[in-house]
Amino acid sequence: MKITVDEEKCCGAGQCVLIAPEVFDQRDEDGIVVVLEPEPPHDQHALTREAAAVCPAAAIQVHDTP
Amino acid sequence: MSPNEQIRQYPLAYETALEPAAEWAELRATCPVATITVPDGSQAKLLTRYDDVRQMLADPRFTRKDLDGGTGNAQEAATTSAAADTSEPPFSVPRHGEDHQRWRRMVGKWFTAKRMAALRPQMTAIADQLLDEMTGRGSSGDLKAHFAFPLPVYVICGMLGVPAEDRDRFSYWSDNFLNLTRYSAQERQTAVGELVAYMSGHIAAKRAEPTDDLLSTLIEESSGEGEALTDAELLGTGIGLLVAGHETTANMIGKMVAMLLADRTRWERLLENPSLVRSTVEEALRFDANGGFGLRRFLTEDVEIGGEVLPNGTTVVCAMAAANRDETAFENAAQMDLARTPNPHLAFGAGPHSCLGQALARTELQVALEVLLRRLPSLELDIPATDLERLEGLLVGGLSEVPVRW
């Protein structure tokens, strides 16, 4: 799994950090999403998908890798 | 008359406080773009389907043309009631495009998930103290007055650096901003004037003697080079956050507890499995049928939505609570499922204008629930759930009281 984010779309809601704090963070200066784990380990996949699904700005894309 | 020709009075009628309006299902199925008359007598279009509401809210082209003074529901408040009476309000926040994004990022860093997590112990201490006081008075009482209301007020007052002793005045002003029907135009104008004077004085005091709070930091950043907030924007930010951070969460705590106690197996399930608190908070936000007026959008160009072209100039009301019960978006939407994941509900809106304070609200709701489960496991409603009364006319939606015993 690979994650990409669209910083322009990000509205700083922080849902991703609340759900998957090992994968996402927010920048201190403006609250914009930061990806800590662009290729999250297996045990983080479910939470990562959930974070992407509920992002109010649809700013997180999850790409499945073989 | 076909459903599409009928003009409905909005807000729609509800039979009981926790149940959805009977018309939602019909509207979603047969009339996704309904014509409504809102309390000020003007006409608007009402969206009730999940996809339509989400699309409209997330469309960066549209907000309110006359939005002034705050974010989210506070924005609604300022326009729909108070600010409508003043030709040029002295407070505002940038509403569109880059200016809005710049403002949002300056303020947004105060509402990150990490900052909210850091506030958790403080919130928990406040919640415990409120319950000490409430349980010290007996074995029953109004959970809203003694717990749900003061908790978010103390928290937002702390963030803004305003004294919590003034909370009764904030409550009055906030209610005045958010109530569509209770106050006369004269009362609204007076309340706006008082709140502007109060917040102006507070900002002047912070300018003179900065402390470690949100407004002091914004003032400091605004006095430097580059990005700057105008005085009107600073005032709009303070007023918006005070109003938005207050009544919305306070009412949601009360509604969440009422929903969980209305079918007490839900409460018992949480007692057995407190790890469900996070998903329960999300489900309460989704399941809340009493979500208030909804968010308005003003179309500045023609747009096709729900299979219909709505012309430039149309005002659209997005009924997030109706969208959150849409069966096409949520399996068993009429069931409250405390473990529902993912739960992409629209209670905080969507897109570039989605609620700035949502991490704060989520954290407060989680803390409130955790502390109640720990301290008052025997909690139950003191009246039948069907006797709970809605607050009428309030933009954000709420219950007038939440009578409980423990």
CSV table of C-alpha atoms in Angstrom, one decimal:
chain,number,residue,atom,x,y,z
A,1,MET,CA,0.0,0.0,0.0
A,2,LYS,CA,1.2,3.5,-0.9
A,3,ILE,CA,-0.3,6.7,0.3
A,4,THR,CA,-0.4,10.1,-1.4
A,5,VAL,CA,-2.0,13.3,-0.1
A,6,ASP,CA,-3.1,16.5,-1.7
A,7,GLU,CA,-1.9,19.3,0.6
A,8,GLU,CA,-4.0,21.9,-1.3
A,9,LYS,CA,-7.2,20.0,-0.6
A,10,CYS,CA,-6.3,19.3,3.1
A,11,CYS,CA,-8.6,21.2,5.4
A,12,GLY,CA,-6.7,20.3,8.6
A,13,ALA,CA,-9.6,18.3,10.1
A,14,GLY,CA,-7.2,16.0,11.8
A,15,GLN,CA,-9.4,12.9,11.4
A,16,CYS,CA,-6.5,10.9,9.8
A,17,VAL,CA,-4.3,11.7,12.9
A,18,LEU,CA,-7.0,10.7,15.3
A,19,ILE,CA,-7.6,7.4,13.5
A,20,ALA,CA,-4.0,6.4,12.4
A,21,PRO,CA,-1.5,8.4,14.4
A,22,GLU,CA,1.3,6.1,13.3
A,23,VAL,CA,0.7,6.9,9.7
A,24,PHE,CA,-0.4,10.6,9.7
A,25,ASP,CA,0.5,13.8,11.5
A,26,GLN,CA,-0.3,17.5,11.0
A,27,ARG,CA,2.3,20.3,10.5
A,28,ASP,CA,2.5,22.5,13.6
A,29,GLU,CA,2.5,25.7,11.5
A,30,ASP,CA,-0.7,25.2,9.7
A,31,GLY,CA,-2.4,21.9,10.6
A,32,ILE,CA,-1.8,20.4,7.1
A,33,VAL,CA,-1.4,16.7,6.8
A,34,VAL,CA,2.0,15.0,6.9
A,35,VAL,CA,2.5,11.4,5.9
A,36,LEU,CA,4.8,9.6,8.4
A,37,GLU,CA,4.6,6.2,6.7
A,38,PRO,CA,4.1,6.5,2.9
A,39,GLU,CA,4.1,2.7,2.7
A,40,PRO,CA,2.4,1.7,5.9
A,41,PRO,CA,3.0,-1.8,7.4
A,42,HIS,CA,0.2,-4.4,7.1
A,43,ASP,CA,-1.1,-3.8,10.6
A,44,GLN,CA,-1.9,-0.2,9.7
A,45,HIS,CA,-3.8,-0.9,6.5
A,46,ALA,CA,-7.3,-1.0,7.9
A,47,LEU,CA,-6.8,2.2,9.9
A,48,THR,CA,-5.2,3.9,6.9
A,49,ARG,CA,-8.1,3.0,4.7
A,50,GLU,CA,-10.5,4.3,7.3
A,51,ALA,CA,-8.7,7.6,7.5
A,52,ALA,CA,-8.8,8.0,3.8
A,53,ALA,CA,-12.5,7.1,3.6
A,54,VAL,CA,-13.5,9.6,6.2
A,55,CYS,CA,-11.3,12.5,5.2
A,56,PRO,CA,-13.7,15.4,4.8
A,57,ALA,CA,-11.7,16.9,2.0
A,58,ALA,CA,-10.9,13.6,0.2
A,59,ALA,CA,-7.3,14.6,0.4
A,60,ILE,CA,-5.8,11.1,1.0
A,61,GLN,CA,-5.4,8.5,-1.7
A,62,VAL,CA,-4.6,4.9,-1.0
A,63,HIS,CA,-2.9,3.0,-3.8
A,64,ASP,CA,-2.8,-0.8,-3.6
A,65,THR,CA,0.6,-2.2,-4.5
A,66,PRO,CA,1.1,-5.9,-5.4
B,1,MET,CA,-49.4,18.2,-6.8
B,2,SER,CA,-46.2,16.2,-7.3
B,3,PRO,CA,-43.6,16.3,-4.6
B,4,ASN,CA,-41.4,18.4,-6.9
B,5,GLU,CA,-43.9,21.2,-7.1
B,6,GLN,CA,-44.8,21.4,-3.5
B,7,ILE,CA,-43.2,24.2,-1.4
B,8,ARG,CA,-42.4,22.9,2.1
B,9,GLN,CA,-41.9,25.0,5.3
B,10,TYR,CA,-38.4,24.6,6.6
B,11,PRO,CA,-37.3,23.4,9.2
B,12,LEU,CA,-39.5,20.3,8.7
B,13,ALA,CA,-41.8,19.0,11.4
B,14,TYR,CA,-40.6,16.3,13.8
B,15,GLU,CA,-42.7,14.1,16.1
B,16,THR,CA,-40.1,13.4,18.8
B,17,ALA,CA,-36.8,14.9,19.6
B,18,LEU,CA,-34.5,11.9,18.7
B,19,GLU,CA,-36.4,10.6,15.6
B,20,PRO,CA,-35.8,11.8,12.1
B,21,ALA,CA,-38.4,13.9,10.3
B,22,ALA,CA,-40.8,11.7,8.5
B,23,GLU,CA,-40.3,13.5,5.2
B,24,TRP,CA,-36.6,12.8,4.9
B,25,ALA,CA,-37.0,9.3,3.4
B,26,GLU,CA,-39.6,10.5,1.0
B,27,LEU,CA,-37.5,13.5,-0.1
B,28,ARG,CA,-34.4,11.4,-0.6
B,29,ALA,CA,-36.4,8.9,-2.7
B,30,THR,CA,-38.6,11.1,-4.7
B,31,CYS,CA,-37.6,14.7,-4.4
B,32,PRO,CA,-33.8,15.2,-3.9
B,33,VAL,CA,-34.0,18.9,-4.7
B,34,ALA,CA,-37.0,20.2,-2.8
B,35,THR,CA,-38.3,23.8,-2.7
B,36,ILE,CA,-38.6,25.2,0.8
B,37,THR,CA,-39.6,28.4,2.5
B,38,VAL,CA,-37.2,29.3,5.4
B,39,PRO,CA,-38.2,31.3,8.5
B,40,ASP,CA,-37.3,34.7,7.0
B,41,GLY,CA,-39.9,34.0,4.2
B,42,SER,CA,-37.4,33.5,1.4
B,43,GLN,CA,-37.3,30.4,-0.8
B,44,ALA,CA,-34.4,27.9,-1.1
B,45,LYS,CA,-33.7,24.5,-2.4
B,46,LEU,CA,-33.2,21.6,0.1
B,47,LEU,CA,-30.8,18.7,-0.5
B,48,THR,CA,-31.3,15.5,1.5
B,49,ARG,CA,-29.3,12.8,-0.4
B,50,TYR,CA,-25.8,12.0,0.8
B,51,ASP,CA,-24.1,12.3,-2.5
B,52,ASP,CA,-25.8,15.7,-3.3
B,53,VAL,CA,-25.1,17.2,0.1
B,54,ARG,CA,-21.5,16.1,0.0
B,55,GLN,CA,-20.9,17.4,-3.5
B,56,MET,CA,-22.4,20.7,-2.7
B,57,LEU,CA,-20.6,21.2,0.6
B,58,ALA,CA,-17.2,20.2,-0.9
B,59,ASP,CA,-17.6,22.5,-4.0
B,60,PRO,CA,-15.1,25.3,-3.3
B,61,ARG,CA,-17.0,27.7,-5.6
B,62,PHE,CA,-19.9,28.1,-3.3
B,63,THR,CA,-20.3,29.4,0.2
B,64,ARG,CA,-22.6,32.1,1.4
B,65,LYS,CA,-22.4,35.4,-0.4
B,66,ASP,CA,-23.0,37.4,2.8
B,67,LEU,CA,-21.1,35.2,5.2
B,68,ASP,CA,-19.6,37.2,8.0
B,69,GLY,CA,-18.3,36.4,11.4
B,70,GLY,CA,-17.1,32.9,12.0
B,71,THR,CA,-17.0,29.4,10.7
B,72,GLY,CA,-19.4,26.6,10.2
B,73,ASN,CA,-22.6,27.1,12.2
B,74,ALA,CA,-21.4,30.3,13.6
B,75,GLN,CA,-21.1,31.6,10.0
B,76,GLU,CA,-24.7,30.5,9.5
B,77,ALA,CA,-25.6,32.2,12.7
B,78,ALA,CA,-24.1,35.5,11.9
B,79,THR,CA,-25.8,35.7,8.5
B,80,THR,CA,-29.1,34.2,9.2
B,81,SER,CA,-29.9,36.2,12.2
B,82,ALA,CA,-27.6,38.8,13.7
B,83,ALA,CA,-25.5,40.1,10.8
B,84,ALA,CA,-28.4,40.3,8.5
B,85,ASP,CA,-29.5,43.4,10.4
B,86,THR,CA,-26.3,45.3,10.1
B,87,SER,CA,-25.2,46.6,6.7
B,88,GLU,CA,-21.5,46.3,7.4
B,89,PRO,CA,-20.6,44.2,10.4
B,90,PRO,CA,-17.3,45.2,12.0
B,91,PHE,CA,-16.2,41.6,12.1
B,92,SER,CA,-15.6,39.1,9.3
B,93,VAL,CA,-13.4,36.2,8.3
B,94,PRO,CA,-12.2,35.6,4.7
B,95,ARG,CA,-14.7,33.3,3.0
B,96,HIS,CA,-13.3,32.4,-0.4
B,97,GLY,CA,-10.3,30.9,-2.1
B,98,GLU,CA,-6.8,31.8,-1.1
B,99,ASP,CA,-7.8,34.3,1.6
B,100,HIS,CA,-10.0,31.8,3.3
B,101,GLN,CA,-7.3,29.1,3.1
B,102,ARG,CA,-4.7,31.5,4.5
B,103,TRP,CA,-7.0,32.4,7.4
B,104,ARG,CA,-7.9,28.7,7.9
B,105,ARG,CA,-4.2,27.7,8.1
B,106,MET,CA,-3.4,30.4,10.6
B,107,VAL,CA,-6.2,29.4,12.9
B,108,GLY,CA,-6.2,25.7,12.0
B,109,LYS,CA,-2.9,25.0,13.7
B,110,TRP,CA,-4.6,25.6,17.0
B,111,PHE,CA,-7.1,22.8,16.3
B,112,THR,CA,-4.8,20.0,15.3
B,113,ALA,CA,-5.4,16.5,16.6
B,114,LYS,CA,-2.1,16.6,18.5
B,115,ARG,CA,-3.0,19.9,20.2
B,116,MET,CA,-6.4,18.4,21.1
B,117,ALA,CA,-4.7,15.3,22.5
B,118,ALA,CA,-2.5,17.5,24.7
B,119,LEU,CA,-5.7,19.2,26.0
B,120,ARG,CA,-7.2,15.9,27.0
B,121,PRO,CA,-6.0,15.7,30.6
B,122,GLN,CA,-7.3,19.3,31.2
B,123,MET,CA,-10.7,18.4,29.7
B,124,THR,CA,-10.9,15.2,31.8
B,125,ALA,CA,-10.2,17.2,34.9
B,126,ILE,CA,-12.9,19.7,34.1
B,127,ALA,CA,-15.4,16.9,33.3
B,128,ASP,CA,-14.5,15.2,36.6
B,129,GLN,CA,-15.0,18.4,38.5
B,130,LEU,CA,-18.4,19.1,36.9
B,131,LEU,CA,-19.5,15.6,37.8
B,132,ASP,CA,-18.3,16.1,41.4
B,133,GLU,CA,-20.5,19.1,41.6
B,134,MET,CA,-23.5,17.5,39.9
B,135,THR,CA,-23.4,14.3,42.0
B,136,GLY,CA,-22.9,16.3,45.1
B,137,ARG,CA,-26.4,17.8,44.6
B,138,GLY,CA,-28.3,14.5,44.6
B,139,SER,CA,-28.9,11.4,42.4
B,140,SER,CA,-30.7,13.0,39.5
B,141,GLY,CA,-30.5,16.2,37.5
B,142,ASP,CA,-30.2,17.9,34.1
B,143,LEU,CA,-27.1,16.6,32.5
B,144,LYS,CA,-27.1,19.4,29.9
B,145,ALA,CA,-27.1,22.2,32.4
B,146,HIS,CA,-24.6,20.7,34.8
B,147,PHE,CA,-22.2,18.9,32.5
B,148,ALA,CA,-22.8,19.1,28.7
B,149,PHE,CA,-23.0,22.9,28.6
B,150,PRO,CA,-20.2,24.1,30.9
B,151,LEU,CA,-17.6,21.6,29.6
B,152,PRO,CA,-17.1,23.1,26.1
B,153,VAL,CA,-17.5,26.6,27.4
B,154,TYR,CA,-14.6,26.2,29.9
B,155,VAL,CA,-12.5,24.7,27.1
B,156,ILE,CA,-13.0,27.3,24.5
B,157,CYS,CA,-12.7,30.1,27.0
B,158,GLY,CA,-9.3,28.6,27.9
B,159,MET,CA,-8.2,28.6,24.3
B,160,LEU,CA,-9.4,32.2,23.7
B,161,GLY,CA,-8.1,33.4,27.1
B,162,VAL,CA,-11.4,34.8,28.1
B,163,PRO,CA,-12.6,34.4,31.7
B,164,ALA,CA,-15.0,31.4,32.2
B,165,GLU,CA,-16.9,33.6,34.8
B,166,ASP,CA,-18.4,35.4,31.8
B,167,ARG,CA,-19.9,32.2,30.5
B,168,ASP,CA,-23.5,33.2,31.2
B,169,ARG,CA,-23.1,36.2,29.0
B,170,PHE,CA,-21.5,34.1,26.2
B,171,SER,CA,-24.4,31.7,26.5
B,172,TYR,CA,-26.9,34.5,25.9
B,173,TRP,CA,-25.0,36.0,23.0
B,174,SER,CA,-24.4,32.7,21.4
B,175,ASP,CA,-28.0,31.6,21.7
B,176,ASN,CA,-29.0,35.0,20.2
B,177,PHE,CA,-26.7,34.4,17.3
B,178,LEU,CA,-27.9,30.8,16.7
B,179,ASN,CA,-31.6,31.2,17.3
B,180,LEU,CA,-33.8,31.8,14.4
B,181,THR,CA,-37.0,32.6,16.1
B,182,ARG,CA,-36.6,33.5,19.7
B,183,TYR,CA,-35.3,37.1,19.5
B,184,SER,CA,-36.5,40.3,18.0
B,185,ALA,CA,-34.4,42.2,15.4
B,186,GLN,CA,-33.7,44.8,18.1
B,187,GLU,CA,-32.5,42.2,20.6
B,188,ARG,CA,-30.3,40.6,18.1
B,189,GLN,CA,-28.7,43.9,17.1
B,190,THR,CA,-28.1,44.7,20.8
B,191,ALA,CA,-26.5,41.3,21.4
B,192,VAL,CA,-24.2,41.7,18.4
B,193,GLY,CA,-23.2,45.1,19.6
B,194,GLU,CA,-22.4,43.8,23.1
B,195,LEU,CA,-20.4,40.8,21.9
B,196,VAL,CA,-18.4,43.0,19.5
B,197,ALA,CA,-17.7,45.5,22.3
B,198,TYR,CA,-16.7,42.6,24.6
B,199,MET,CA,-14.4,40.9,22.1
B,200,SER,CA,-12.9,44.2,21.0
B,201,GLY,CA,-12.0,45.0,24.6
B,202,HIS,CA,-10.6,41.5,25.0
B,203,ILE,CA,-8.4,41.8,21.9
B,204,ALA,CA,-7.2,45.2,23.0
B,205,ALA,CA,-6.2,43.7,26.4
B,206,LYS,CA,-4.4,40.8,24.6
B,207,ARG,CA,-2.6,43.3,22.4
B,208,ALA,CA,-1.4,45.2,25.5
B,209,GLU,CA,-0.5,42.1,27.5
B,210,PRO,CA,-0.2,39.0,25.4
B,211,THR,CA,-0.5,35.6,27.0
B,212,ASP,CA,-0.3,32.0,25.8
B,213,ASP,CA,-3.6,31.7,24.0
B,214,LEU,CA,-4.9,31.6,20.4
B,215,LEU,CA,-5.9,35.3,20.1
B,216,SER,CA,-2.6,36.6,21.5
B,217,THR,CA,-0.7,34.5,19.0
B,218,LEU,CA,-2.9,35.6,16.1
B,219,ILE,CA,-2.3,39.3,17.2
B,220,GLU,CA,1.4,38.7,17.4
B,221,GLU,CA,1.5,37.0,13.9
B,222,SER,CA,-0.6,39.7,12.4
B,223,SER,CA,1.8,42.5,13.6
B,224,GLY,CA,4.7,40.9,11.7
B,225,GLU,CA,5.5,41.0,8.0
B,226,GLY,CA,3.6,39.0,5.4
B,227,GLU,CA,0.5,37.2,6.4
B,228,ALA,CA,-1.8,39.4,8.6
B,229,LEU,CA,-5.3,39.4,9.9
B,230,THR,CA,-7.1,42.7,9.8
B,231,ASP,CA,-8.8,43.9,12.9
B,232,ALA,CA,-12.2,42.9,11.5
B,233,GLU,CA,-10.8,39.4,10.8
B,234,LEU,CA,-9.3,39.1,14.3
B,235,LEU,CA,-12.7,40.1,15.8
B,236,GLY,CA,-14.5,37.7,13.5
B,237,THR,CA,-12.2,34.9,14.5
B,238,GLY,CA,-12.7,35.5,18.2
B,239,ILE,CA,-16.5,35.8,17.9
B,240,GLY,CA,-16.8,32.9,15.5
B,241,LEU,CA,-14.8,30.5,17.7
B,242,LEU,CA,-16.6,31.5,20.8
B,243,VAL,CA,-20.0,31.0,19.2
B,244,ALA,CA,-19.0,27.9,17.2
B,245,GLY,CA,-17.1,26.3,20.0
B,246,HIS,CA,-19.9,26.6,22.5
B,247,GLU,CA,-23.4,25.7,21.7
B,248,THR,CA,-22.7,23.1,19.0
B,249,THR,CA,-20.6,20.8,21.2
B,250,ALA,CA,-22.7,21.4,24.3
B,251,ASN,CA,-25.8,20.3,22.6
B,252,MET,CA,-24.1,17.4,20.9
B,253,ILE,CA,-22.9,16.0,24.3
B,254,GLY,CA,-26.5,16.1,25.5
B,255,LYS,CA,-27.9,14.5,22.4
B,256,MET,CA,-25.2,11.8,22.3
B,257,VAL,CA,-25.9,10.7,25.9
B,258,ALA,CA,-29.7,10.8,25.3
B,259,MET,CA,-29.3,8.6,22.2
B,260,LEU,CA,-27.2,6.1,24.1
B,261,LEU,CA,-29.7,6.0,27.0
B,262,ALA,CA,-32.8,5.9,24.9
B,263,ASP,CA,-31.9,2.3,24.2
B,264,ARG,CA,-29.9,1.4,27.2
B,265,THR,CA,-28.4,-1.7,25.7
B,266,ARG,CA,-26.1,0.8,23.8
B,267,TRP,CA,-24.9,2.2,27.1
B,268,GLU,CA,-24.3,-1.3,28.5
B,269,ARG,CA,-22.4,-2.3,25.4
B,270,LEU,CA,-20.1,0.7,26.0
B,271,LEU,CA,-19.6,-0.2,29.7
B,272,GLU,CA,-18.5,-3.6,28.6
B,273,ASN,CA,-16.3,-2.4,25.8
B,274,PRO,CA,-15.0,1.2,26.3
B,275,SER,CA,-12.8,0.9,23.3
B,276,LEU,CA,-15.9,1.6,21.3
B,277,VAL,CA,-15.9,5.2,22.5
B,278,ARG,CA,-14.3,6.7,19.4
B,279,SER,CA,-16.6,4.9,16.9
B,280,THR,CA,-19.6,5.6,19.1
B,281,VAL,CA,-18.9,9.4,19.0
B,282,GLU,CA,-18.8,9.2,15.2
B,283,GLU,CA,-22.0,7.2,15.1
B,284,ALA,CA,-23.7,9.6,17.4
B,285,LEU,CA,-22.7,12.4,15.1
B,286,ARG,CA,-24.1,10.5,12.1
B,287,PHE,CA,-27.2,9.3,13.8
B,288,ASP,CA,-28.2,12.7,15.3
B,289,ALA,CA,-31.5,13.5,13.6
B,290,ASN,CA,-31.7,16.8,15.4
B,291,GLY,CA,-28.7,18.4,13.7
B,292,GLY,CA,-30.2,21.8,13.2
B,293,PHE,CA,-30.8,23.9,10.2
B,294,GLY,CA,-28.1,22.6,7.9
B,295,LEU,CA,-25.5,24.6,5.9
B,296,ARG,CA,-26.5,27.1,3.3
B,297,ARG,CA,-24.7,27.6,0.0
B,298,PHE,CA,-25.3,30.4,-2.4
B,299,LEU,CA,-24.8,29.5,-6.1
B,300,THR,CA,-22.7,32.0,-8.1
B,301,GLU,CA,-23.2,30.0,-11.3
B,302,ASP,CA,-25.5,27.4,-12.7
B,303,VAL,CA,-24.8,23.9,-11.3
B,304,GLU,CA,-26.4,20.5,-11.9
B,305,ILE,CA,-27.2,18.6,-8.8
B,306,GLY,CA,-29.5,15.7,-8.1
B,307,GLY,CA,-30.3,15.6,-11.9
B,308,GLU,CA,-31.5,19.2,-11.9
B,309,VAL,CA,-29.8,22.4,-13.0
B,310,LEU,CA,-30.0,25.0,-10.3
B,311,PRO,CA,-29.6,28.5,-11.6
B,312,ASN,CA,-27.1,31.1,-10.4
B,313,GLY,CA,-28.5,33.0,-7.5
B,314,THR,CA,-30.2,30.0,-5.9
B,315,THR,CA,-29.8,29.5,-2.1
B,316,VAL,CA,-29.3,25.8,-1.3
B,317,VAL,CA,-29.8,24.3,2.2
B,318,CYS,CA,-27.8,21.1,2.8
B,319,ALA,CA,-29.5,18.9,5.3
B,320,MET,CA,-26.5,17.0,6.7
B,321,ALA,CA,-28.6,15.0,9.2
B,322,ALA,CA,-30.9,13.7,6.4
B,323,ALA,CA,-27.9,12.8,4.3
B,324,ASN,CA,-26.4,10.9,7.2
B,325,ARG,CA,-29.5,8.7,7.2
B,326,ASP,CA,-29.2,7.9,3.5
B,327,GLU,CA,-29.4,4.1,3.0
B,328,THR,CA,-27.4,4.4,-0.2
B,329,ALA,CA,-24.4,5.7,1.8
B,330,PHE,CA,-24.7,3.8,5.1
B,331,GLU,CA,-25.8,0.2,5.4
B,332,ASN,CA,-28.7,-0.1,7.9
B,333,ALA,CA,-28.7,3.7,8.2
B,334,ALA,CA,-31.7,3.6,10.6
B,335,GLN,CA,-29.7,1.5,13.1
B,336,MET,CA,-27.3,3.1,15.6
B,337,ASP,CA,-24.2,0.8,15.2
B,338,LEU,CA,-21.6,1.8,17.8
B,339,ALA,CA,-18.8,0.0,15.9
B,340,ARG,CA,-19.6,1.4,12.4
B,341,THR,CA,-16.4,1.9,10.3
B,342,PRO,CA,-15.7,3.7,8.2
B,343,ASN,CA,-18.2,6.4,9.1
B,344,PRO,CA,-17.9,9.3,6.6
B,345,HIS,CA,-20.8,11.2,8.0
B,346,LEU,CA,-21.3,14.9,7.1
B,347,ALA,CA,-22.0,16.3,10.6
B,348,PHE,CA,-19.0,18.6,10.2
B,349,GLY,CA,-19.6,19.4,6.6
B,350,ALA,CA,-17.1,18.5,3.9
B,351,GLY,CA,-14.4,20.1,1.7
B,352,PRO,CA,-12.5,23.3,2.3
B,353,HIS,CA,-15.2,24.7,4.6
B,354,SER,CA,-15.6,21.7,6.8
B,355,CYS,CA,-15.7,22.5,10.5
B,356,LEU,CA,-12.4,23.9,11.7
B,357,GLY,CA,-13.0,22.8,15.2
B,358,GLN,CA,-13.9,19.2,14.5
B,359,ALA,CA,-10.9,17.7,16.3
B,360,LEU,CA,-11.8,19.8,19.3
B,361,ALA,CA,-15.4,18.7,19.2
B,362,ARG,CA,-14.5,15.0,18.7
B,363,THR,CA,-12.0,15.1,21.6
B,364,GLU,CA,-14.5,16.8,23.9
B,365,LEU,CA,-17.2,14.3,23.0
B,366,GLN,CA,-14.9,11.4,23.6
B,367,VAL,CA,-13.7,12.8,26.9
B,368,ALA,CA,-17.3,13.5,28.0
B,369,LEU,CA,-18.3,9.9,27.2
B,370,GLU,CA,-15.3,8.3,28.8
B,371,VAL,CA,-15.7,10.2,32.1
B,372,LEU,CA,-19.5,9.6,32.2
B,373,LEU,CA,-19.0,5.8,31.7
B,374,ARG,CA,-16.3,5.7,34.4
B,375,ARG,CA,-18.1,7.9,36.9
B,376,LEU,CA,-21.7,7.1,36.4
B,377,PRO,CA,-22.2,3.6,35.0
B,378,SER,CA,-25.7,3.5,36.4
B,379,LEU,CA,-26.8,6.5,34.4
B,380,GLU,CA,-30.2,6.4,32.8
B,381,LEU,CA,-32.8,8.8,31.5
B,382,ASP,CA,-35.2,10.2,34.1
B,383,ILE,CA,-38.1,10.5,31.6
B,384,PRO,CA,-39.2,8.4,28.6
B,385,ALA,CA,-37.0,9.2,25.6
B,386,THR,CA,-40.1,10.2,23.6
B,387,ASP,CA,-40.7,13.0,26.1
B,388,LEU,CA,-37.4,14.7,25.5
B,389,GLU,CA,-38.0,18.1,24.0
B,390,ARG,CA,-36.2,19.7,21.1
B,391,LEU,CA,-34.9,23.2,21.3
B,392,GLU,CA,-37.0,25.0,18.7
B,393,GLY,CA,-35.6,27.5,16.3
B,394,LEU,CA,-31.9,26.8,17.1
B,395,LEU,CA,-29.6,26.6,14.0
B,396,VAL,CA,-27.4,23.9,15.6
B,397,GLY,CA,-30.1,21.6,17.0
B,398,GLY,CA,-30.3,20.4,20.6
B,399,LEU,CA,-32.5,19.2,23.5
B,400,SER,CA,-33.9,21.7,25.9
B,401,GLU,CA,-33.0,19.4,28.9
B,402,VAL,CA,-31.4,15.9,29.4
B,403,PRO,CA,-33.0,14.7,32.7
B,404,VAL,CA,-31.0,11.8,34.1
B,405,ARG,CA,-30.6,9.8,37.3
B,406,TRP,CA,-27.6,7.7,38.5
